Coordinates of N, CA and C in Angstrom, one line a residue:
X3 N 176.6 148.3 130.8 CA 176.3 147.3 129.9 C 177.2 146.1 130.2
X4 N 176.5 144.8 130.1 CA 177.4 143.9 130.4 C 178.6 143.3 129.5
X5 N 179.2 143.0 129.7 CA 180.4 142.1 128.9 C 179.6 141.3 127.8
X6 N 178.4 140.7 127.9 CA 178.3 139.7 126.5 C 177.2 140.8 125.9
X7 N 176.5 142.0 126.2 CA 176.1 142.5 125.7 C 177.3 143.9 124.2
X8 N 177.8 144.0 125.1 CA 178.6 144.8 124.3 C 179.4 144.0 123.0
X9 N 179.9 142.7 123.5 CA 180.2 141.9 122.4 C 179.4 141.7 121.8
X10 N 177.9 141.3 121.7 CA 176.5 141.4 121.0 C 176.5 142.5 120.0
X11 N 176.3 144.0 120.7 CA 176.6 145.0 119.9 C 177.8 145.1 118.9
X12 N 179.2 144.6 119.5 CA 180.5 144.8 118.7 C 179.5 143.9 117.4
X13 N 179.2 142.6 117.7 CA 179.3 141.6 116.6 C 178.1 142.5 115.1
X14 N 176.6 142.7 116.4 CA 176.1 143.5 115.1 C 175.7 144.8 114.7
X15 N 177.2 145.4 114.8 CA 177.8 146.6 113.9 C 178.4 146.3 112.8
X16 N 179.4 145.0 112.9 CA 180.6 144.3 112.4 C 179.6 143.9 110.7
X17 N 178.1 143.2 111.3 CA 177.4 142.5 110.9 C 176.4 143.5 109.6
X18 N 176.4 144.7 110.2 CA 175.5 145.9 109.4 C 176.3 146.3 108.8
X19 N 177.2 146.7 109.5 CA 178.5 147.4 108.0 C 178.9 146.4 106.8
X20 N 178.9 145.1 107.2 CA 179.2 144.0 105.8 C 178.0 143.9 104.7
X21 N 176.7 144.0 105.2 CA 175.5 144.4 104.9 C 175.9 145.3 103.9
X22 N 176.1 146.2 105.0 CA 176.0 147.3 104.2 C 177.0 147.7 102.9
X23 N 178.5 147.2 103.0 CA 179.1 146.7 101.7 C 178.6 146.2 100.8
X24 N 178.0 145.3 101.4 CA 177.6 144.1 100.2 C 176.8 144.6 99.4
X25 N 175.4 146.0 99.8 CA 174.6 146.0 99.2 C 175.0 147.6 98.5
X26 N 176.1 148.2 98.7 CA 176.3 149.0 97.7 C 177.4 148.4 96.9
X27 N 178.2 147.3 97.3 CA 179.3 146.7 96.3 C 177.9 146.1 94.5
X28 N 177.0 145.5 95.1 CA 176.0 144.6 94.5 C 175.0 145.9 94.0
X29 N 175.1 147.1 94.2 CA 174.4 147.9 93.8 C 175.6 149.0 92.5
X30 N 176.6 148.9 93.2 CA 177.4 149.6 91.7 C 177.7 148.3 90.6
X31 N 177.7 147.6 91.0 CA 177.8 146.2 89.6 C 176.3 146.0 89.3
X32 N 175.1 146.1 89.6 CA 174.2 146.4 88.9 C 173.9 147.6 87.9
X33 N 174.6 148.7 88.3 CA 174.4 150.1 87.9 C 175.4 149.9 86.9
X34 N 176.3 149.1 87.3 CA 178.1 149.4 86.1 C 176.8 148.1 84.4
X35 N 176.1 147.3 85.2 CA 175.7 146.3 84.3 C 174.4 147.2 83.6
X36 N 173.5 147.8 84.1 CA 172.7 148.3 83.4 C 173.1 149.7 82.3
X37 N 174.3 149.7 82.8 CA 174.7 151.0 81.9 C 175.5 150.2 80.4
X38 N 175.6 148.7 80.6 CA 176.6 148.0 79.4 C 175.8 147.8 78.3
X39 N 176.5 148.2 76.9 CA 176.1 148.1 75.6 C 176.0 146.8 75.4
X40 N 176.6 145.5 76.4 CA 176.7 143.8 75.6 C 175.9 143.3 76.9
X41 N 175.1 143.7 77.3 CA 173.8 142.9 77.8 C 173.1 142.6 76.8
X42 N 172.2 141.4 77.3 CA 172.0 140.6 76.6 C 170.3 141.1 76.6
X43 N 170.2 141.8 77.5 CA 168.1 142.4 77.8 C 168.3 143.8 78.0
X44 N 167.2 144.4 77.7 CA 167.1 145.6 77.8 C 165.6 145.6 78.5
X45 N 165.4 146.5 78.9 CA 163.8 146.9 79.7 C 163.2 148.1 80.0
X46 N 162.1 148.1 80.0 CA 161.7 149.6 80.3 C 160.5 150.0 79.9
X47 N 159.7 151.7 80.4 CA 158.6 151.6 79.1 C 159.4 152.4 78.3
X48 N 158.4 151.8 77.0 CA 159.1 152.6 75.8 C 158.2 153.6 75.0
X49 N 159.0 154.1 74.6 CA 157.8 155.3 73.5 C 158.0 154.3 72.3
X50 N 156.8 154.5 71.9 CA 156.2 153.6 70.1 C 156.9 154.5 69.0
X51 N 157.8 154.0 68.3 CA 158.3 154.8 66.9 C 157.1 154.1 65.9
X52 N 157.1 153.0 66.0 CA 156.5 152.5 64.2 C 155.5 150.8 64.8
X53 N 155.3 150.5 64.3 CA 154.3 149.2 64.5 C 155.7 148.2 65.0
X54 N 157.0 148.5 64.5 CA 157.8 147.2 64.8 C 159.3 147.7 65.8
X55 N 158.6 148.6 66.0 CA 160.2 149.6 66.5 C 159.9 150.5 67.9
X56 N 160.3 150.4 69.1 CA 160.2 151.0 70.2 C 161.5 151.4 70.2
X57 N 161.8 152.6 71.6 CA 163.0 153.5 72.1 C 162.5 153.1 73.9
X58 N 163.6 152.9 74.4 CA 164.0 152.5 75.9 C 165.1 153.0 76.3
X59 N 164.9 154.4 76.7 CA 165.7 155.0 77.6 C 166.8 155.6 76.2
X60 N 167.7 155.7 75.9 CA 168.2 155.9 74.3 C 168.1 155.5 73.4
X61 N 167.4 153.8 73.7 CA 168.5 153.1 72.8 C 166.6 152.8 72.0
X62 N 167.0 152.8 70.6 CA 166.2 152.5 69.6 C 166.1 151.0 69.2
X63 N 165.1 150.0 69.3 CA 165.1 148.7 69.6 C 164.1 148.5 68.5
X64 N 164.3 147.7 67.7 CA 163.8 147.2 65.7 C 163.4 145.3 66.3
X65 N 162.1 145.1 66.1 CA 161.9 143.8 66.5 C 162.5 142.7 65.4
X66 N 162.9 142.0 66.1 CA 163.4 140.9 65.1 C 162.5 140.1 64.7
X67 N 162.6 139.6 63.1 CA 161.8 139.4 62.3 C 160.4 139.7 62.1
X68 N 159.9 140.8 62.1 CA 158.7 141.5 61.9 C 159.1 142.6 60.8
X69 N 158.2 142.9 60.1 CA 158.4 144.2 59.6 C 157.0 144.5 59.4
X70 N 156.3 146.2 59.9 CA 155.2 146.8 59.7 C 154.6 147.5 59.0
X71 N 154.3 148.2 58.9 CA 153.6 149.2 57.6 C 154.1 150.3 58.4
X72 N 155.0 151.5 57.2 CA 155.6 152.5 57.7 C 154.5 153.7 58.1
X73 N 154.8 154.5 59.2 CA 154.3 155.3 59.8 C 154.6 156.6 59.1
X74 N 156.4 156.3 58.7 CA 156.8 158.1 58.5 C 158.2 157.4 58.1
X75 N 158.3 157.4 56.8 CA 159.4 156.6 56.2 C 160.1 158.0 54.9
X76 N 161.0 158.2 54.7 CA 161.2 159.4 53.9 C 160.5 160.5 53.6
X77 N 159.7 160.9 54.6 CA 158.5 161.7 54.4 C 157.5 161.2 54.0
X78 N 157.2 160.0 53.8 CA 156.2 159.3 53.7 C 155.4 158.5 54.1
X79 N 154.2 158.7 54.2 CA 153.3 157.6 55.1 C 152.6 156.5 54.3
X80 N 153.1 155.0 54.5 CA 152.0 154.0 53.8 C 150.5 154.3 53.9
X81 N 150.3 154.2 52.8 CA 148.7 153.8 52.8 C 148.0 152.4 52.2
X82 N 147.1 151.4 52.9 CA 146.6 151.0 52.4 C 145.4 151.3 52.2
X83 N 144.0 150.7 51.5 CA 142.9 151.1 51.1 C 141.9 149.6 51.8
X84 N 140.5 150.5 52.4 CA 139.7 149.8 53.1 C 138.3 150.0 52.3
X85 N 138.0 149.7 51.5 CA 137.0 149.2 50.0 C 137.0 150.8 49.7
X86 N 138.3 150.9 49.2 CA 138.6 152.2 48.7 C 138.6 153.4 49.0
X87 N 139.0 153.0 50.4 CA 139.1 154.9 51.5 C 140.5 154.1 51.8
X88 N 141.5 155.3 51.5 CA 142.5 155.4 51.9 C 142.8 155.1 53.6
X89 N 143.7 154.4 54.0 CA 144.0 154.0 55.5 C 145.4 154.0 55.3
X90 N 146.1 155.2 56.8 CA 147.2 155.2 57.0 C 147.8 153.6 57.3
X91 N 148.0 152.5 56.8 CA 148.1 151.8 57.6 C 149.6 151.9 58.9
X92 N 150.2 152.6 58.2 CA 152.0 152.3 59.0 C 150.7 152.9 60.6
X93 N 150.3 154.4 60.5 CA 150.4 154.9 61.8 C 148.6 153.7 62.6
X94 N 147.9 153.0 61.9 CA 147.4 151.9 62.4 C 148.1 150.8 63.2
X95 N 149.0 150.6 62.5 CA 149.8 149.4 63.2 C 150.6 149.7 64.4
X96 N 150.8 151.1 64.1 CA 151.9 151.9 65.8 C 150.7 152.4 66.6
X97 N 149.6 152.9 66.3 CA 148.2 153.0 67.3 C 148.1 151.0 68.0
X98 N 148.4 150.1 67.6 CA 147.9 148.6 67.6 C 149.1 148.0 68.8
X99 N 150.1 148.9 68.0 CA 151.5 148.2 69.3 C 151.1 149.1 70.6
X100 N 151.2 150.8 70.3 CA 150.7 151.9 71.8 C 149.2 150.9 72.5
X101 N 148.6 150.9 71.9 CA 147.3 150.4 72.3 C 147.8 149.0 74.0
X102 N 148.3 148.0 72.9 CA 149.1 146.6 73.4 C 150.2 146.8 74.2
X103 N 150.7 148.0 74.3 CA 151.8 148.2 75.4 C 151.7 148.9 76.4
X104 N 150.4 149.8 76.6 CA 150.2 150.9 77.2 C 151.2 151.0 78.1
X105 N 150.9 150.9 79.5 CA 152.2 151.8 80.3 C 153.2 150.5 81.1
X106 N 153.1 149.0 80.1 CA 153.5 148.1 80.8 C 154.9 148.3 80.6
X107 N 155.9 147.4 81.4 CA 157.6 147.5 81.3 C 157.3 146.3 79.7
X108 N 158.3 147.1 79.1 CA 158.9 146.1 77.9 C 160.2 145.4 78.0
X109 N 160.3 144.0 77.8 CA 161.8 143.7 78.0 C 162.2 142.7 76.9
X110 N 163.4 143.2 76.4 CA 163.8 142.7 75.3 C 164.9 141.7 75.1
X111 N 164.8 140.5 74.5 CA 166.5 140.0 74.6 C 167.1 140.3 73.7
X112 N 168.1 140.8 73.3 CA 168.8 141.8 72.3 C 169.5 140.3 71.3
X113 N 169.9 140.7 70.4 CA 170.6 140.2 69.5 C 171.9 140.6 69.3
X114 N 172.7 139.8 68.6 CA 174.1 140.5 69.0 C 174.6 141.6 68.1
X115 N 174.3 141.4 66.7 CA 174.4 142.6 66.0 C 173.3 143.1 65.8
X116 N 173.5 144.7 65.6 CA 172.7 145.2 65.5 C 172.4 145.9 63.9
X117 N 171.5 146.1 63.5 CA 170.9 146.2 62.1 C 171.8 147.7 60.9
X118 N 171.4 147.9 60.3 CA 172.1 148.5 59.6 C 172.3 150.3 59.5
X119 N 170.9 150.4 60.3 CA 170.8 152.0 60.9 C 171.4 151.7 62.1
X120 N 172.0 150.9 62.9 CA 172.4 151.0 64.2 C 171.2 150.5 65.4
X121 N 170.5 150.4 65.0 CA 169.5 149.7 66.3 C 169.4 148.6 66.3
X122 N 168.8 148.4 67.9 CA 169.0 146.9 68.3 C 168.3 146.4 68.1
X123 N 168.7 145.4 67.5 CA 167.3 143.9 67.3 C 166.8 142.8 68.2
X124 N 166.0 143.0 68.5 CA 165.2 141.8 69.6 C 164.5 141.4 69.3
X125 N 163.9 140.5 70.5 CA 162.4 140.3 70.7 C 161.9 140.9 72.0
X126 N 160.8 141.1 71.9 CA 160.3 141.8 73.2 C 158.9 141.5 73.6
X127 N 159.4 141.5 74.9 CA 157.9 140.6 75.7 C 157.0 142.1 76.4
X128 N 155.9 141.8 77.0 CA 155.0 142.1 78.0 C 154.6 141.2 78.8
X129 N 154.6 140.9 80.0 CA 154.5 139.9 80.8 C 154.5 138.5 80.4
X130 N 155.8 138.1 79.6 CA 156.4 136.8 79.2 C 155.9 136.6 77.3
X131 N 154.9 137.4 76.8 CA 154.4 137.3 75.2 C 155.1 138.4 74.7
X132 N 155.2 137.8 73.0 CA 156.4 138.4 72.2 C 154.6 139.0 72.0
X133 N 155.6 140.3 71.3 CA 155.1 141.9 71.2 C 155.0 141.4 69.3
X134 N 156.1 141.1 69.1 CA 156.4 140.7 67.3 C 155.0 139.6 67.4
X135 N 154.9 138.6 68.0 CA 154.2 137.6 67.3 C 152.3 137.9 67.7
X136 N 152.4 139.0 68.2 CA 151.1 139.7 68.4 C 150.6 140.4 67.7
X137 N 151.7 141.4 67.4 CA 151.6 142.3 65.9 C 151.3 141.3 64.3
X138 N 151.8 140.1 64.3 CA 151.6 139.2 63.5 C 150.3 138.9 63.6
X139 N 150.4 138.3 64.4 CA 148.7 137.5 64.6 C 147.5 138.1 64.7
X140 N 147.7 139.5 65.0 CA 146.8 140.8 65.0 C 146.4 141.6 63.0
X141 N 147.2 141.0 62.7 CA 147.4 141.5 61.2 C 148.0 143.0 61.0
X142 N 148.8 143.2 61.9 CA 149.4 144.4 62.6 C 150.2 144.8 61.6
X143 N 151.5 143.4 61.7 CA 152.6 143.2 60.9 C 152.9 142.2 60.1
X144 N 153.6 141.4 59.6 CA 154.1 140.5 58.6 C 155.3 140.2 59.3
X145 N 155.4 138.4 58.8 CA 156.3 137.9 59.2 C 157.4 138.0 58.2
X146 N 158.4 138.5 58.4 CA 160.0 139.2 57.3 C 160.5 138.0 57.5
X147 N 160.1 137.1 56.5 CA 160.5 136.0 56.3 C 162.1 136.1 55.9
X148 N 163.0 137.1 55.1 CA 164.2 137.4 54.8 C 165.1 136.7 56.6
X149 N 164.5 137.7 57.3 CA 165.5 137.6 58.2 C 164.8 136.7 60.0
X150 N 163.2 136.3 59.5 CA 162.8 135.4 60.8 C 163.0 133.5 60.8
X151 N 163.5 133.7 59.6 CA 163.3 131.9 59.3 C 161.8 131.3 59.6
X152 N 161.0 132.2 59.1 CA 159.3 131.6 59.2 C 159.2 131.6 60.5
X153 N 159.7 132.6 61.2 CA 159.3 132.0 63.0 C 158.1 132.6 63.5
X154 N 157.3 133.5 62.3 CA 156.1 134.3 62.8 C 155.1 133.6 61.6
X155 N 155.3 132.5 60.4 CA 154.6 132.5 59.5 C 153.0 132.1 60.0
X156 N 152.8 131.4 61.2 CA 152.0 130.9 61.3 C 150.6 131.8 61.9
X157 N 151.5 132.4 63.0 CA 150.9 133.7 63.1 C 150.3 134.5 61.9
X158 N 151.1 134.4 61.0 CA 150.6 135.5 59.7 C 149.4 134.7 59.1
X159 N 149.6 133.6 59.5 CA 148.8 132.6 58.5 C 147.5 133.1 59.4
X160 N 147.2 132.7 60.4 CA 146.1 132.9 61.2 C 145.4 134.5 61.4
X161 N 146.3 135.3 60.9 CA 145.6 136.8 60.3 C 145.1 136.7 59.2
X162 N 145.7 135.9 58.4 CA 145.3 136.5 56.7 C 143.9 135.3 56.5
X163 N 144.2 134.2 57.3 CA 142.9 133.4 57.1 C 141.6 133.9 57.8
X164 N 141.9 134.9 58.7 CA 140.7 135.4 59.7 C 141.0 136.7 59.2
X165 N 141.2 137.0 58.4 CA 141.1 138.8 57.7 C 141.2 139.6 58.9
X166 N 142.1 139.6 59.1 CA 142.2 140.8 61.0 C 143.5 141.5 60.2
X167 N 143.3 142.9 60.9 CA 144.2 144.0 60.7 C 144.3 144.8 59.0
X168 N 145.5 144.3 58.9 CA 145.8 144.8 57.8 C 145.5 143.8 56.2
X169 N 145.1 142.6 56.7 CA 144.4 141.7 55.7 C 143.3 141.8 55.6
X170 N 142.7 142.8 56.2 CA 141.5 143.0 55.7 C 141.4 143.8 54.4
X171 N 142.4 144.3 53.9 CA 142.7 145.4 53.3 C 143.3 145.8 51.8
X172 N 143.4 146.4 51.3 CA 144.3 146.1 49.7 C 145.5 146.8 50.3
X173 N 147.0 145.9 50.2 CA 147.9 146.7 50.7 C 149.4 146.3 49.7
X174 N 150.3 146.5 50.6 CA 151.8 146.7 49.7 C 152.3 145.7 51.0
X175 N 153.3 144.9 51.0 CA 154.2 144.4 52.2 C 155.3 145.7 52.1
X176 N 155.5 145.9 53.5 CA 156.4 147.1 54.0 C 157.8 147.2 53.5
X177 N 158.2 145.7 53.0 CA 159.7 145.7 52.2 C 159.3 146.4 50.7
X178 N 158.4 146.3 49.8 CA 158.0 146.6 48.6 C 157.8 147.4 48.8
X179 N 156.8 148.4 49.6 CA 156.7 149.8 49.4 C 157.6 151.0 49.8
X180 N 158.7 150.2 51.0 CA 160.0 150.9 50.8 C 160.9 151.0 49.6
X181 N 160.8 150.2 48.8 CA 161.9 149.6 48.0 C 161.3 150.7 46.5
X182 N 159.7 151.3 46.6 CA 159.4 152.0 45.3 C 159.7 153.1 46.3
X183 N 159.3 153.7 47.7 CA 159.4 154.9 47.6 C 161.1 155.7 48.5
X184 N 162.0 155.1 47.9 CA 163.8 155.4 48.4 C 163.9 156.5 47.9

């Protein structure tokens, strides 16, 4: 082998091994970052707890400012009434979110504190659309005006004016019918 070929080869070995640092240096600080409790996103699929509440890998994720009709709340399941046949509505609105999320990645931007059972509050997209302001405008969920600053009212407005979902219906808002059945 010649003299400038060997230095060719010296240069790219020199060249693959830095490579090759770089991309497990850049591969444990992704792994040290995806494992951190103070990121700011979470992602993944998720399994459906409730119309307003997914789970992503451990972590239990509560949408910010939405609240649903309970599925399975103290042993109890909401009901609303559809011209007087009883309708689960909680496990309607988590059939509405499964339906809307099927096997897509969900990604959340987290909030900094987290709620009073311990889970995280976000918002969370499917290919760039909030998951919260679909459940709204679906008549899915309700805008929890306590804690959204009206960021979903309009959405709610455009359910209850087109009777979709759960305005179609005689019902309880999900803060009141927790609040009789504690």
């Amino acid at each position: 082998m010649k003299k400038s070929e060997k230095k060719w080869m010296s240069l790219m070995k020199k060249r693959s091994l830095s490579l090759s640092s770089f991309l497990i240096i850049f591969f444990f600080i992704i792994c040290s970052f995806s494992n951190s409790e103070d990121l700011k996103f979470i992602y993944g699929k998720p399994t459906i707890i409730d119309g307003d509440t997914i789970k992503i890998g451990n972590q239990i994720v509560r949408f910010q400012g939405i609240d649903a009709p309970e599925s399975f709340y103290r042993g109890k399941k909401q009901k609303c009434y559809l011209n007087e046949k009883k309708v689960f509505c909680g496990e309607l609105s988590k059939q509405k979110l499964k339906e809307k999320i099927r096997d897509n990645i969900v990604s959340c931007i987290k909030e900094e504190k987290k709620d009073r059972y311990q889970r995280i509050i976000a918002e969370c997209f499917i290919n760039g659309k909030s998951l919260s302001s679909f459940m709204v405008r679906n008549g899915y969920a309700f805008d929890y005006k306590r804690y959204s600053n009206k960021k979903y009212a309009e959405d709610e407005k455009y359910a209850k004016i087109n009777k979709l979902g759960i305005w179609k219906m005689k019902f309880e808002y999900p803060w009141e019918w927790r609040k009789k059945n504690k």
